[in-house]
Coordinates of C-alpha atoms in Angstrom, one line a residue:
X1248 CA -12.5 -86.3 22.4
X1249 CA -8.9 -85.2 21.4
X1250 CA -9.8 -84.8 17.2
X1251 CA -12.9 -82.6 17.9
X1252 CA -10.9 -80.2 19.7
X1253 CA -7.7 -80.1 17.4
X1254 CA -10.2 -79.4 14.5
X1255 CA -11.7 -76.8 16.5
X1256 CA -8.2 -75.3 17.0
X1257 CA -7.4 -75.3 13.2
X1258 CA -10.9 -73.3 12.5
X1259 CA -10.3 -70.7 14.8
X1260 CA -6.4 -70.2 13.5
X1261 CA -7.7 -70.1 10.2
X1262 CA -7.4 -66.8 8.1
X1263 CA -9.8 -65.4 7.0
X1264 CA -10.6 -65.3 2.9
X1265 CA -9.0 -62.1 1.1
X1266 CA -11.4 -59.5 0.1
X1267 CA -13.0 -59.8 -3.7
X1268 CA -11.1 -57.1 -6.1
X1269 CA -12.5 -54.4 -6.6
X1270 CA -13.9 -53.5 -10.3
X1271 CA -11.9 -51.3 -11.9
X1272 CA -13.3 -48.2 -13.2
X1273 CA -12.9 -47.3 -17.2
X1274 CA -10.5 -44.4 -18.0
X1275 CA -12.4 -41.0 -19.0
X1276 CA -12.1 -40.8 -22.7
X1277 CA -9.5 -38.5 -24.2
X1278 CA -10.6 -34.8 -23.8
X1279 CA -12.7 -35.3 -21.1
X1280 CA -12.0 -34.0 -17.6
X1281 CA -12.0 -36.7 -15.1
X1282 CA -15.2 -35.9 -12.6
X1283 CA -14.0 -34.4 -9.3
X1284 CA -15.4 -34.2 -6.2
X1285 CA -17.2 -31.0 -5.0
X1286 CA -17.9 -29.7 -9.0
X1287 CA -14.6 -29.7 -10.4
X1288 CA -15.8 -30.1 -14.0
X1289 CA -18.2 -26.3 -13.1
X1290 CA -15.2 -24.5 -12.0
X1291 CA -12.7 -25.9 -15.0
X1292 CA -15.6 -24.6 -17.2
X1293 CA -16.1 -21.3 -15.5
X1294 CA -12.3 -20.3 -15.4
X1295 CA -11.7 -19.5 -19.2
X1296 CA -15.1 -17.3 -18.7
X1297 CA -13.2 -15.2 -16.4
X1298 CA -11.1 -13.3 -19.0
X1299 CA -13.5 -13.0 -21.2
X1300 CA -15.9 -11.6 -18.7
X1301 CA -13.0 -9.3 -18.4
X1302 CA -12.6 -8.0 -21.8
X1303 CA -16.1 -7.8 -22.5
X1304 CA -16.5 -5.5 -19.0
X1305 CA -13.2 -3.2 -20.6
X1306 CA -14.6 -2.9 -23.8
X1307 CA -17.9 -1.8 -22.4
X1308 CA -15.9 0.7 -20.7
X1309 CA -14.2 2.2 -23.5
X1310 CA -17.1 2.3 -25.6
X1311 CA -18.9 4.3 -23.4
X1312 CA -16.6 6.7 -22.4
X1313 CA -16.3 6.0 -19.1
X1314 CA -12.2 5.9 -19.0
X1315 CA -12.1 9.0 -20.1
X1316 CA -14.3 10.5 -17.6
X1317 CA -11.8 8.4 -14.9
X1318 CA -8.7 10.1 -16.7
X1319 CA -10.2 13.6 -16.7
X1320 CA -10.7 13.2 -13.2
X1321 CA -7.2 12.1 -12.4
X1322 CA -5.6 15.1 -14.0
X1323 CA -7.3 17.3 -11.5
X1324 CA -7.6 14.5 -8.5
X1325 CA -4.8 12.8 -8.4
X1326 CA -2.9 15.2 -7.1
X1327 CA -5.2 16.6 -4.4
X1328 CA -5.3 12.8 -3.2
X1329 CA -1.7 13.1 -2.9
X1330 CA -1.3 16.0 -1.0
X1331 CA -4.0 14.9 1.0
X1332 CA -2.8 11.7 1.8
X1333 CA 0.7 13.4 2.5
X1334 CA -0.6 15.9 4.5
X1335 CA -2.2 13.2 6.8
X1336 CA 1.2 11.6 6.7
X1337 CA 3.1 14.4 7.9
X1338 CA 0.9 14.9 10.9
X1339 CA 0.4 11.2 11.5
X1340 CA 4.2 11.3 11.7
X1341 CA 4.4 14.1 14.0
X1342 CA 2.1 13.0 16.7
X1343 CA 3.9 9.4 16.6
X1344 CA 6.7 11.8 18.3
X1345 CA 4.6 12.5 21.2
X1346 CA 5.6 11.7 24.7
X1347 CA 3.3 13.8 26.8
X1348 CA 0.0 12.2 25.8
X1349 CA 0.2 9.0 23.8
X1350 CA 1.8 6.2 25.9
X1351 CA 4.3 3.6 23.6
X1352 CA 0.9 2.1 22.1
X1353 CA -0.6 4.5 20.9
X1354 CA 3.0 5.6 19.3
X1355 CA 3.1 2.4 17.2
X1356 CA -0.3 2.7 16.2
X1357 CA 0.5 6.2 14.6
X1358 CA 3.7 5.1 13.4
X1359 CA 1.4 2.1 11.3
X1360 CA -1.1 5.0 9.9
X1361 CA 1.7 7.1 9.3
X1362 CA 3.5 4.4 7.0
X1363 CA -0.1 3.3 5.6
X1364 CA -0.7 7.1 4.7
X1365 CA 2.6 7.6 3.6
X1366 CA 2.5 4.9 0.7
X1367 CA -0.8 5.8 -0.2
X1368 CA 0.5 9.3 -0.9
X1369 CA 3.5 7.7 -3.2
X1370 CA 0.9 5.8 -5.0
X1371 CA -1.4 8.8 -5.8
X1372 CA 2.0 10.7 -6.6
X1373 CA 2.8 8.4 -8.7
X1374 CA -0.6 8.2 -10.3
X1375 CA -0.5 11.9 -10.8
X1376 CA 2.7 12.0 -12.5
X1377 CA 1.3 9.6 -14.8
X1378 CA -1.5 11.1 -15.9
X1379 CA -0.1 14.6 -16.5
X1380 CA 2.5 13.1 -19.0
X1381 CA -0.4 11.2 -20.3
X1382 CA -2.1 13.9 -21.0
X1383 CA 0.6 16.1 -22.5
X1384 CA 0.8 19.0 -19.6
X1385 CA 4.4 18.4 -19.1
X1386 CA 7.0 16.3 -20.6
X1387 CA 9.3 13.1 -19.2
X1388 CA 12.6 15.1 -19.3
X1389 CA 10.7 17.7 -16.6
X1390 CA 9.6 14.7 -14.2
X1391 CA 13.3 13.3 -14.3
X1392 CA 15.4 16.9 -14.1
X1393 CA 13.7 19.9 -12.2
X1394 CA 13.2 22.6 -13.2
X1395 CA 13.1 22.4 -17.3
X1396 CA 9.8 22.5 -18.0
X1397 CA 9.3 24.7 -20.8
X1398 CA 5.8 26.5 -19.6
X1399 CA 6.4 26.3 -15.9
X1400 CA 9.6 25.6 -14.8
X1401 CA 9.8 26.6 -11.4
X1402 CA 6.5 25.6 -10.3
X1403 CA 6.6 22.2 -11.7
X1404 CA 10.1 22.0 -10.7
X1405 CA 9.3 22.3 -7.3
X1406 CA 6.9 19.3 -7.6
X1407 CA 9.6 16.9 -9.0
X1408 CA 12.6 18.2 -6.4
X1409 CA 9.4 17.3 -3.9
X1410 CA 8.9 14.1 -5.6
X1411 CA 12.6 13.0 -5.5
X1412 CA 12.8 13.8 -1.4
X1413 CA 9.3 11.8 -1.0
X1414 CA 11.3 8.8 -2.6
X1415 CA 14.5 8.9 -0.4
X1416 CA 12.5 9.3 2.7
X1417 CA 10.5 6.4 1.6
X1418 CA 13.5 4.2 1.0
X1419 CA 15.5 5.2 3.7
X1420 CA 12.4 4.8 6.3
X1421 CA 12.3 1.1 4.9
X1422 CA 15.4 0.4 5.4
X1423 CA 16.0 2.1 9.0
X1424 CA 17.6 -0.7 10.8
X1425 CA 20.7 -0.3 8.4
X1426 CA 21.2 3.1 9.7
X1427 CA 23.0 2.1 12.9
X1428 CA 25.4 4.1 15.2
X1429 CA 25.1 7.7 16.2
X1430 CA 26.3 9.5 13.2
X1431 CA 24.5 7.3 11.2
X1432 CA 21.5 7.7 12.9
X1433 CA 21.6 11.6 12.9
X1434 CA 22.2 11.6 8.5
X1435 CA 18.8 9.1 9.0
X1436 CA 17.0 12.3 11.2
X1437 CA 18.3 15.0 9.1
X1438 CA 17.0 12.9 5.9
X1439 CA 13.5 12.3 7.2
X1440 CA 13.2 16.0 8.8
X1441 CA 14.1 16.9 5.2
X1442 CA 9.8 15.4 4.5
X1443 CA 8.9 18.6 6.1
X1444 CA 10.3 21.1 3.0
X1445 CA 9.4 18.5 0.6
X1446 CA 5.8 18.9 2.0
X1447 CA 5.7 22.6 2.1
X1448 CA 7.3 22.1 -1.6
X1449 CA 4.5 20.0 -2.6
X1450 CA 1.9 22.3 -0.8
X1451 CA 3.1 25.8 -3.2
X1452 CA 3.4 23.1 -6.1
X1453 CA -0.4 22.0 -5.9
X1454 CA -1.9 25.1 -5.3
X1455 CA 0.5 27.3 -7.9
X1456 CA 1.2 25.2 -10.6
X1457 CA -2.6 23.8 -11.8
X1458 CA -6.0 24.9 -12.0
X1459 CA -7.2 27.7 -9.6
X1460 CA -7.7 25.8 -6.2
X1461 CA -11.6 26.5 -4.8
X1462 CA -11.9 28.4 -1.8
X1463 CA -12.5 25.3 0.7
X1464 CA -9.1 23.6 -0.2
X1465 CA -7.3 27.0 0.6
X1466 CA -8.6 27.0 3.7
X1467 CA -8.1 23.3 4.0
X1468 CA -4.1 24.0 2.7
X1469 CA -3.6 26.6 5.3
X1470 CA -5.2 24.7 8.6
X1471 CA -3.0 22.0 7.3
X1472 CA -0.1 24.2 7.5
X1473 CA -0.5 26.2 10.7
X1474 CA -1.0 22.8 12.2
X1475 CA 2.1 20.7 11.1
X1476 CA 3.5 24.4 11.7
X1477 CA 2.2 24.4 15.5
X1478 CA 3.3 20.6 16.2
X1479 CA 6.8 21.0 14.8
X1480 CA 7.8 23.8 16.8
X1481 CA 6.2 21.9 19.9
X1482 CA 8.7 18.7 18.8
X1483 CA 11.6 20.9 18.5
X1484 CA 11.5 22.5 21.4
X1485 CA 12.0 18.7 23.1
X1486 CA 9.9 16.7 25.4
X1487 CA 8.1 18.9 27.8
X1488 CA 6.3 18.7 30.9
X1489 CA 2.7 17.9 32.0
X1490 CA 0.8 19.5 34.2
X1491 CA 1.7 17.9 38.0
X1492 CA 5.7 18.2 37.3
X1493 CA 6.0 14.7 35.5
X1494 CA 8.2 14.4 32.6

């Protein structure tokens, strides 16, 4: 009875047989792309298309004149965008100042549209400087130094000293936290209050220096200006009251 049972001890301790190998697969042939998962072969295919769909769509372009029609519309609308976008950003800027309706919320939120706005204006400026050089109405020497243009020098002068305050009010709003300490702090004010002249700069540059402005974005100029007029007398007069004494 004893053997029965030791051979029945040996089976079950037994290991069990290794796994046959697996077959090996053949290497892909030089200049092939190995087959991946989820069409990777489609997609290596399709990227050199991507350029070339590219070019083709350009050329297209060119050929049928349609760049020119976008640059003729820059030299006129590239600088509206601007001062439309900086507009926006000069009021956006004023009412993240306000204490007596917007609660700290609503503040930031301004303050984020006022930055969005603010380098969406720099971008069209940018863009508009571009294209008038492009297209020969001014020269590089009158971008870079005001106020040496040969046709216009004043006038175009007063949109490149605008242009230069833009930028430094730019910078130094990006870089705020460095400003630290009370006289440092106040230089950082006077610099950013200093957006305001740039503005109304900007404002006698676009509707002086170009083509006659239509009747709509006079009117559009001057409700623009009576209102950043209206809220920045409000803002320097300090933080008011509400109605029912509370500060």
């Amino acid at each position: 009875m004893s053997a029965p049972r030791l051979q029945s001890r040996h089976a079950h301790r037994a290991r069990p047989s290794p796994p046959p190998p697996r077959p090996r697969r053949p290497p892909h042939e030089p200049g092939t792309p190995p087959a991946r998962p989820g069409g990777g072969t489609s997609t290596a295919l399709l990227r050199p298309a991507l350029p070339a769909a590219l070019l083709l769509f350009l050329a297209v372009t060119l050929h049928s004149g349609a760049m020119n029609t976008a640059v003729q519309f820059l030299d006129f609308g590239a600088g509206v965008l601007a001062l439309v976008s900086l507009s926006v950003t000069v009021l956006w800027g004023l009412a993240a100042t306000d204490r007596m309706v917007l609660h700290s919320g609503h503040r930031l939120l301004a303050q984020a549209v006022h930055r969005g706005t603010a380098m969406a204006g720099l971008g069209f400026l940018g863009l508009h400087i571009w294209v008038k050089v492009a297209q020969g109405h001014t020269g590089a020497l009158s971008v870079a130094v005001p106020f040496t243009d040969g046709a216009r020098p004043f006038l175009i002068g007063l949109g490149t000293l605008a242009t230069y305050i833009f930028v430094a009010v730019a910078v130094t709003g990006a870089v705020r936290g460095a400003f630290t300490g009370h006289t440092a702090s106040r230089w950082w004010r006077a610099l950013h209050m200093s957006a305001y002249a740039a503005w109304a700069l900007a404002l006698v540059h676009g509707l002086k220096s170009g083509r006659e402005a239509a009747g709509w974005a006079t009117a559009g100029y001057a409700i623009c200006l009576v209102a950043v007029a209206v809220r920045l007398a409000l803002r320097l007069r300090g933080p008011g009251r509400i109605p029912g004494g509370r500060p």
